[in-house]
XYZ file of C-alpha atoms in Angstrom:
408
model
C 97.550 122.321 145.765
C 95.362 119.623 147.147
C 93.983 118.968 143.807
C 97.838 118.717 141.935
C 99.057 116.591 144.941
C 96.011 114.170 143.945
C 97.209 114.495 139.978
C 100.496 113.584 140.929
C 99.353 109.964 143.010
C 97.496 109.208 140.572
C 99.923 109.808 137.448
C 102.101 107.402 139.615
C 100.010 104.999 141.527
C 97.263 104.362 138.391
C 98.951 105.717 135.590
C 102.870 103.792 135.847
C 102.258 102.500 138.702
C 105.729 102.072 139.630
C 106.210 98.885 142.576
C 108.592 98.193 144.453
C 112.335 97.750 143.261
C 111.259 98.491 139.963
C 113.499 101.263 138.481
C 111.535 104.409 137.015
C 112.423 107.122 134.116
C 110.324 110.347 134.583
C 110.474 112.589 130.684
C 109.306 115.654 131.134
C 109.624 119.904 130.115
C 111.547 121.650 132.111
C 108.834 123.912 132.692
C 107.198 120.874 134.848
C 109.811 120.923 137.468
C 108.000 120.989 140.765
C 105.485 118.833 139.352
C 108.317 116.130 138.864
C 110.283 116.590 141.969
C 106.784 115.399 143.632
C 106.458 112.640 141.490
C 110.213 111.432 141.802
C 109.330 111.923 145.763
C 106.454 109.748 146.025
C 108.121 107.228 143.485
C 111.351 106.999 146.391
C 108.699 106.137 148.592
C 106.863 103.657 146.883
C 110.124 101.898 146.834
C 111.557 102.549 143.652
C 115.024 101.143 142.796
C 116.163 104.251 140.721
C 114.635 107.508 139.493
C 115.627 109.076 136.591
C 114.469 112.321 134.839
C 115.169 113.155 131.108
C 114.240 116.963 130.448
C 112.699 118.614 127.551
C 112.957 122.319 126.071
C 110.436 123.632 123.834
C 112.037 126.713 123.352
C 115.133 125.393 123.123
C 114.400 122.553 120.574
C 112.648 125.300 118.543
C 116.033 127.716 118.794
C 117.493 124.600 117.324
C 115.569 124.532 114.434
C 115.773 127.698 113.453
C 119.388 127.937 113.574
C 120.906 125.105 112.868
C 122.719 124.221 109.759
C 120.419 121.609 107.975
C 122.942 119.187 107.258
C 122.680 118.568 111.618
C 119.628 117.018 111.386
C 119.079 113.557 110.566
C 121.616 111.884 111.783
C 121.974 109.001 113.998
C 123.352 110.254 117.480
C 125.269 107.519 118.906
C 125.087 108.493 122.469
C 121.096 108.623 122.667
C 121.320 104.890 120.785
C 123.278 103.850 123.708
C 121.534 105.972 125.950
C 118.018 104.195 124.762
C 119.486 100.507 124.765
C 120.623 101.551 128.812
C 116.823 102.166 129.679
C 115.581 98.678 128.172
C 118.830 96.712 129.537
C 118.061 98.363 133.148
C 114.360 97.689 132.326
C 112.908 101.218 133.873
C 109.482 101.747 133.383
C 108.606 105.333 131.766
C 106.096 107.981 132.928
C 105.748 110.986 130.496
C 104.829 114.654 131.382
C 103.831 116.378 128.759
C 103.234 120.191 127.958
C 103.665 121.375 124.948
C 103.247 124.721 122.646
C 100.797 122.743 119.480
C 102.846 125.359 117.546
C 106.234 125.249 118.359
C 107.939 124.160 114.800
C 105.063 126.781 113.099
C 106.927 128.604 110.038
C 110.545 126.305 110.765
C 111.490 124.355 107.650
C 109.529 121.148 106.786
C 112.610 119.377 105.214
C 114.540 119.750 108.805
C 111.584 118.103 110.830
C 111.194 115.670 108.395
C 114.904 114.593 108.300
C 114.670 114.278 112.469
C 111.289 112.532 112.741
C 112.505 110.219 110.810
C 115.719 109.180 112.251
C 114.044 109.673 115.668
C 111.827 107.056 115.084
C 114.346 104.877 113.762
C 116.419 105.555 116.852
C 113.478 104.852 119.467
C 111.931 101.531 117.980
C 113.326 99.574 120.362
C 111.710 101.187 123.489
C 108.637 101.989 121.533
C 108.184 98.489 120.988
C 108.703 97.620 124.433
C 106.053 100.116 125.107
C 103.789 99.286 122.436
C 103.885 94.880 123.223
C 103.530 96.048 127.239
C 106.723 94.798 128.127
C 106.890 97.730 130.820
C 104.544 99.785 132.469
C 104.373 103.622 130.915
C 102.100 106.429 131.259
C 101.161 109.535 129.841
C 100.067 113.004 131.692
C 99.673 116.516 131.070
C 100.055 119.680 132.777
C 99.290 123.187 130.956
C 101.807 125.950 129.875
C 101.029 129.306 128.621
C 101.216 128.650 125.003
C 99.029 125.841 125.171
C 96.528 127.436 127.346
C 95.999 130.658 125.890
C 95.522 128.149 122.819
C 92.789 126.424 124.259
C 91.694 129.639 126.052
C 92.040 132.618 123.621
C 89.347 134.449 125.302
C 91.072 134.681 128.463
C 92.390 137.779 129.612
C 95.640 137.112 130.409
C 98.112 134.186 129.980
C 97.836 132.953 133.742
C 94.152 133.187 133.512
C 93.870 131.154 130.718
C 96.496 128.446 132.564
C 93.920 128.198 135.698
C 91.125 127.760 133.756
C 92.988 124.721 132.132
C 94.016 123.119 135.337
C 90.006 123.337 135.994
C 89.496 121.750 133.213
C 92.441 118.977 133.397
C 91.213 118.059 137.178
C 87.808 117.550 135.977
C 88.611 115.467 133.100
C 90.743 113.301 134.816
C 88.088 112.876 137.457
C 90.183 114.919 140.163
C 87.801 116.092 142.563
C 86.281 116.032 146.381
C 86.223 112.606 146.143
C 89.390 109.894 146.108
C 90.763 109.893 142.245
C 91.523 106.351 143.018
C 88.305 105.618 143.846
C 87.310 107.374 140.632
C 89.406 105.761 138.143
C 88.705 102.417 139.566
C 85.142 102.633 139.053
C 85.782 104.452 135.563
C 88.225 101.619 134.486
C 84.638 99.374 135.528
C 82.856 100.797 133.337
C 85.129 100.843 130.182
C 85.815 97.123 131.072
C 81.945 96.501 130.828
C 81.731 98.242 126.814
C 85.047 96.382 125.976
C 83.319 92.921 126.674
C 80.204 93.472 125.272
C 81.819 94.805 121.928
C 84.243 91.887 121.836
C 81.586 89.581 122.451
C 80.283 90.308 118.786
C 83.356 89.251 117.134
C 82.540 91.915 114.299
C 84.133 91.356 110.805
C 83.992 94.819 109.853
C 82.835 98.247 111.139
C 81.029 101.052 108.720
C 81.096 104.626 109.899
C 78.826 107.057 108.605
C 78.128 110.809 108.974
C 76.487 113.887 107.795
C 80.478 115.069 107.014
C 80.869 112.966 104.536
C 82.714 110.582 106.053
C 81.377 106.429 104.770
C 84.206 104.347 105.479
C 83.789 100.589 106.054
C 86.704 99.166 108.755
C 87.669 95.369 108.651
C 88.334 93.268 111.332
C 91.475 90.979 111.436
C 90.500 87.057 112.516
C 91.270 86.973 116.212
C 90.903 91.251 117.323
C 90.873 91.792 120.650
C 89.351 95.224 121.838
C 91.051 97.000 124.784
C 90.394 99.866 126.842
C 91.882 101.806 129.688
C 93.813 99.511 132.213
C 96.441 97.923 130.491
C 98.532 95.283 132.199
C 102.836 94.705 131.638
C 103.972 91.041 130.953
C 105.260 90.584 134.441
C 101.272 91.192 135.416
C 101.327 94.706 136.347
C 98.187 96.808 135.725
C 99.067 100.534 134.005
C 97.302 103.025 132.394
C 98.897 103.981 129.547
C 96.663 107.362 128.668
C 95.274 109.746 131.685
C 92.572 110.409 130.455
C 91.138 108.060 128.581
C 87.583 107.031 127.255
C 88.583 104.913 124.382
C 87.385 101.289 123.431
C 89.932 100.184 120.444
C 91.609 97.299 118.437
C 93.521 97.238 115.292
C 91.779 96.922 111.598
C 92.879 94.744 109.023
C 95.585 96.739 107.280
C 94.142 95.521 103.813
C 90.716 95.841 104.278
C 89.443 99.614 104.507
C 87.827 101.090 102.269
C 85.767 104.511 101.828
C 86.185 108.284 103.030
C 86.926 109.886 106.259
C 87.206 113.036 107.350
C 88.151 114.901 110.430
C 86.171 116.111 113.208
C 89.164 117.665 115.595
C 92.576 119.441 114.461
C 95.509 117.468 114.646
C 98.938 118.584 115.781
C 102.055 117.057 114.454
C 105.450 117.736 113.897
C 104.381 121.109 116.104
C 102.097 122.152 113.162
C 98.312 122.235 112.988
C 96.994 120.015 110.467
C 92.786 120.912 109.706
C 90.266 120.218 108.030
C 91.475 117.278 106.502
C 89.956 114.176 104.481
C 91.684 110.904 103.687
C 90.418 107.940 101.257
C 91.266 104.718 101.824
C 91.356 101.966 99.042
C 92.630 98.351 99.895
C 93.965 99.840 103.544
C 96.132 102.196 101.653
C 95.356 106.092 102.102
C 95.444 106.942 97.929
C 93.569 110.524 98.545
C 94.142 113.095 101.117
C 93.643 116.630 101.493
C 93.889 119.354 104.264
C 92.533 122.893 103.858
C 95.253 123.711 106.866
C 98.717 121.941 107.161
C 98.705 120.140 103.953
C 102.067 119.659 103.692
C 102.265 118.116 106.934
C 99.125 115.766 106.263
C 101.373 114.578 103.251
C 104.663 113.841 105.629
C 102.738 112.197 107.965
C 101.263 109.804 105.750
C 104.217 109.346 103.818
C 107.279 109.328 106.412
C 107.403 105.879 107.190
C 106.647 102.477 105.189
C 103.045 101.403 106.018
C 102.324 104.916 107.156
C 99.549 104.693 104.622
C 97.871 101.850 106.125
C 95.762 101.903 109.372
C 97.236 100.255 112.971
C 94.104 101.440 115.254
C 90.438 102.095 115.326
C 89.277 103.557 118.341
C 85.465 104.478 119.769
C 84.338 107.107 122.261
C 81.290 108.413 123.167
C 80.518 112.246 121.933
C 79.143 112.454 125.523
C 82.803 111.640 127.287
C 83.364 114.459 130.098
C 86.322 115.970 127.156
C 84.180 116.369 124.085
C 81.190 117.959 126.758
C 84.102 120.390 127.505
C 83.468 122.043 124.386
C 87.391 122.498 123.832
C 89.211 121.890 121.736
C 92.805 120.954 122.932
C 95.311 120.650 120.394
C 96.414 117.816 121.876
C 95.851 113.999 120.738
C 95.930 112.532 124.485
C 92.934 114.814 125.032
C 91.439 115.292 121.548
C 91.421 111.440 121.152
C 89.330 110.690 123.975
C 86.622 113.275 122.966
C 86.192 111.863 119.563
C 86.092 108.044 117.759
C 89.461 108.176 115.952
C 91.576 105.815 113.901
C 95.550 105.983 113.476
C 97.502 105.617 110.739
C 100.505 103.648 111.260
C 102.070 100.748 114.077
C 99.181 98.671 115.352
C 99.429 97.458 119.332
C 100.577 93.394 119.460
C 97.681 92.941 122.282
C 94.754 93.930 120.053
C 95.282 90.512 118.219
C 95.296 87.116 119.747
C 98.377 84.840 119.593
C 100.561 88.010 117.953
C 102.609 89.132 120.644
C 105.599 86.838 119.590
C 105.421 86.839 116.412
C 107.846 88.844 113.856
C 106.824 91.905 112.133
C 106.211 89.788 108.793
C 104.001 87.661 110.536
C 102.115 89.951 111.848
C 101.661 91.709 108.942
C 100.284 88.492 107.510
C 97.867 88.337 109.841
C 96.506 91.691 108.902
C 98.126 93.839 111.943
C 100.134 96.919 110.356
C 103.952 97.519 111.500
C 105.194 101.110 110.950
C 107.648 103.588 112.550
C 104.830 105.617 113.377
C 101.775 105.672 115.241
C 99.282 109.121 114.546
C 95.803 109.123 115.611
C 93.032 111.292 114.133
C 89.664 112.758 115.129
C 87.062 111.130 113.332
C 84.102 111.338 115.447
C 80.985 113.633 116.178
C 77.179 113.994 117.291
C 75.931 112.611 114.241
C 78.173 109.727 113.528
C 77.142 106.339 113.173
C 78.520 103.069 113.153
C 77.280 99.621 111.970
C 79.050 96.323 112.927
C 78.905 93.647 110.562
C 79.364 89.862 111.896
C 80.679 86.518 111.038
C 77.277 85.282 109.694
C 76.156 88.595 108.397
C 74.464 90.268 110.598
C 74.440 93.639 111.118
C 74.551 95.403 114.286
C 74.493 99.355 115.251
C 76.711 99.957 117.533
C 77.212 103.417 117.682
C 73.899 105.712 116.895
C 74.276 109.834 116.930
C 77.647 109.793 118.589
C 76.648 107.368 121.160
C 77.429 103.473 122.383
C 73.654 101.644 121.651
C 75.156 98.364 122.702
């Protein structure tokens, strides 16, 4: 209990950090109940102006799915348009609690999910884009439920063991321990700060990865990249962390200018389906190749849903030695997988990885190299043996990354 009450001030004092007056919207499974009453608690007493909770059902979304008539899916709902435009006018800030089954939609039909991804996306652009340029302050969490544990645990004996051992191994992660977590993540956000400058101080023109997978994929740089890590801050100057955990160093590649083969290191849940074993070749910036020995189909949607879906928006690195990939697990989760691995996302790039971009429109953006898509989907790219070589300006070239670890 000592450890959770820590989890919880630091979701809300580190991760949103909600101040005073500001007004804050708390998503979250219903399954997380007690979890949020705490953090609505502590969020009162921090000062907040308003405190609003929007609940989630797994089991009821997937009842949903299975039942429903196809021709329900889809469609624009007017009152969650309204309901969406009524966060950003009221300006709340938005800390997510996540806790999902990485299966949930396994076996419903494609054509259904397809239909409400899409329209879902369309629907939340606005506050994604809010989120995405840091116009508010948002951060993500997780807390474990059965199906996802015994997931990540399948040797444990019973559900409720396998649970506890993934609180363990969420409180160490997220650097919950004896000492003050504040303390810890302040010192952590140090460090990350320390890699991001001395990457951006190279001013690469291009990244090559290579590894003994297969994967030789060369990465350019847009004119003006800026690489960010894990302590983010809003417009109106308030420091967030958008990811707990995280042990990611990224910026954005120039849409047009990737070119080679990559292939996965880490399953990949999406649309509540396990996509494995995957490989994706990039010509121009535009994935023309792809194949998945598991979830196919779904690799195909999710490169295909959206325009510019094909093209990437982030390329992210992380150590092999980060405290999630020495877990040895596997999580079946991107807010965990991601920070075990170097990945790359296909899809929306972040406005603050580029100088100069954050007023610009879409088309200019795009212009300047930066992709703009309805989606955002990160992959697993990296392991022990991967290696990455930074080309400069004048030439130069750079390792920067040698067996799965930083060597600048």
């Amino acid at each position: 209990m000592d450890k959770l009450n820590k989890y919880s001030i630091l979701a809300l004092e580190k991760g949103v950090n909600i101040k005073k007056s500001q007004k804050l919207l708390i998503r979250s499974s219903v399954d997380n109940a007690d979890f949020v009453r705490t953090l609505t608690e502590l969020a009162w007493k921090r000062g907040a102006k308003d405190v609003m909770v929007q609940w989630f059902d797994d089991k009821i979304n997937r009842k949903r799915y299975l039942y429903g008539d196809s021709d329900i899916f889809g469609i624009e709902s007017k009152w969650y348009i309204e309901y969406i435009n009524k966060i950003i006018e009221e300006d709340y800030q938005i800390i997510t609690v996540i806790s999902s089954n990485p299966e949930n939609l396994k076996d419903i039909d494609p054509e259904k999910i397809t239909k409400e991804s899409k329209v879902i996306s369309k629907m939340l652009k606005p506050l994604g884009e809010r989120m995405m340029d840091y116009t508010i302050q948002w951060s993500i969490i997780a807390l474990p439920c059965k199906e996802w544990a015994v997931k990540v645990f399948p040797n444990a004996k019973t559900p409720e063991e396998a649970v506890n051992l993934m609180w363990e191994a969420i409180f160490k992660v997220t650097l919950i321990d004896d000492n003050d977590p504040i303390e810890n993540w302040d010192n952590h956000i140090k460090n990350l700060s320390v890699q991001t400058k001395k990457i951006q101080d190279y001013n690469f023109k291009s990244l090559i990865f290579k590894n003994s997978l297969g994967t030789d994929l060369e990465i350019g740089l847009p004119k003006g990249h800026i690489w960010v890590s894990g302590e983010k801050k809003s417009k109106k100057g308030n420091s967030f962390i958008a990811n707990i955990p995280t042990y990611e160093v990224f910026t954005a590649p120039h849409r047009d200018e990737v070119n080679g083969i990559v292939y996965s290191t880490k399953p990949l849940i999406y649309m509540g389906n396990v996509i494995d074993k995957f490989w994706i070749k990039f010509q121009n910036g535009k994935a023309v190749e792809y194949k998945a020995e598991v979830g196919n189909e779904f690799l195909e949607k999710m490169i295909t849903i959206h325009p510019n879906a094909d093209f990437l928006g982030e390329v992210a690195l992380v150590p092999h030695s980060s405290p999630i990939s020495q877990s040895g697990l596997l999580w079946y989760n991107t807010l965990y997988d991601e920070n075990a691995s170097c990945h790359i996302a296909l899809g929306k790039a972040y406005p603050s990885t580029l100088a100069g971009s954050e007023n610009l429109s879409e088309e200019e953006r795009m212009a300047k190299g930066l992709n703009q898509s309805l989606s955002h989907n990160d992959f697993m790219i990296g392991s022990a043996c991967m290696n990455i070589i930074g080309k400069t300006e004048d030439g130069k070239e750079i390792q920067v990354f040698k067996d799965g670890e930083w060597s600048i």
